[in-house]
mmCIF file of C-alpha atoms in Angstrom:
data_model
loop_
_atom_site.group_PDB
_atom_site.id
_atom_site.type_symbol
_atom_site.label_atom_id
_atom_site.label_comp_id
_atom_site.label_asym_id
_atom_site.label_seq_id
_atom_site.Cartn_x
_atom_site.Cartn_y
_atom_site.Cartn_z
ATOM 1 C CA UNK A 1 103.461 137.312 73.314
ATOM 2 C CA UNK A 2 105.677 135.990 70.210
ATOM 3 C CA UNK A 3 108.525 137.721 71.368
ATOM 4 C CA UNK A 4 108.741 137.186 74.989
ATOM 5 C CA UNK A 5 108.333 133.545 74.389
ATOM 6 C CA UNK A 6 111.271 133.975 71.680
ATOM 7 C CA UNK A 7 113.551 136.020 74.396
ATOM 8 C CA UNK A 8 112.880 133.133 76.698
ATOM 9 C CA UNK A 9 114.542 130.073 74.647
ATOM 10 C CA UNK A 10 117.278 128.543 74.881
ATOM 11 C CA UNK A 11 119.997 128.978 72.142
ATOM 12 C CA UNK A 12 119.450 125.613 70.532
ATOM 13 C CA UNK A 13 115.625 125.696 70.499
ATOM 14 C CA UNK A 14 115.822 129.593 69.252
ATOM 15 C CA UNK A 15 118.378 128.049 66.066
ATOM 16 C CA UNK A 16 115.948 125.431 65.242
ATOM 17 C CA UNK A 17 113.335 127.809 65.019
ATOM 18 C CA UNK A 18 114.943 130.452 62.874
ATOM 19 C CA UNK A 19 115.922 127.772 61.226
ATOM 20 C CA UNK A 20 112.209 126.832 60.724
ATOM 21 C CA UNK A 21 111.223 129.905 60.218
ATOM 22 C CA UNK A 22 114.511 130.757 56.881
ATOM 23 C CA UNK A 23 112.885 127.579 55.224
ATOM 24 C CA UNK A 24 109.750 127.912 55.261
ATOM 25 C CA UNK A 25 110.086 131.893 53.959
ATOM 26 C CA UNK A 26 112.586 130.798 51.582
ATOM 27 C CA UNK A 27 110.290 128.022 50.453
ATOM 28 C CA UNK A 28 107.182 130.413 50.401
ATOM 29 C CA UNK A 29 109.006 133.003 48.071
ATOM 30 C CA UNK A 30 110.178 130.057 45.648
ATOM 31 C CA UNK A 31 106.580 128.938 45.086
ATOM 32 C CA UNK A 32 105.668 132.674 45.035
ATOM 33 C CA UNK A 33 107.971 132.987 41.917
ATOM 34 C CA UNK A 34 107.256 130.018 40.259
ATOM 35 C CA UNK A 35 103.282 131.505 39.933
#
């Protein structure tokens, strides 16, 4: 599972993804608006 594999990082790999993971929904809801 997602979340288990999530629990299971370390704290530098878990803020690159949610990192990752702010951009690319940020990104997705800019493009979203521009349509």
């Amino acid at each position: 599972m997602l979340s288990l594999r999530v629990f299971f990082m370390n704290d530098s790999d878990w803020k690159m993804y949610r990192e990752a993971i702010f951009n690319i929904y940020f990104l997705s809801i800019t493009v979203l608006d521009t349509f």
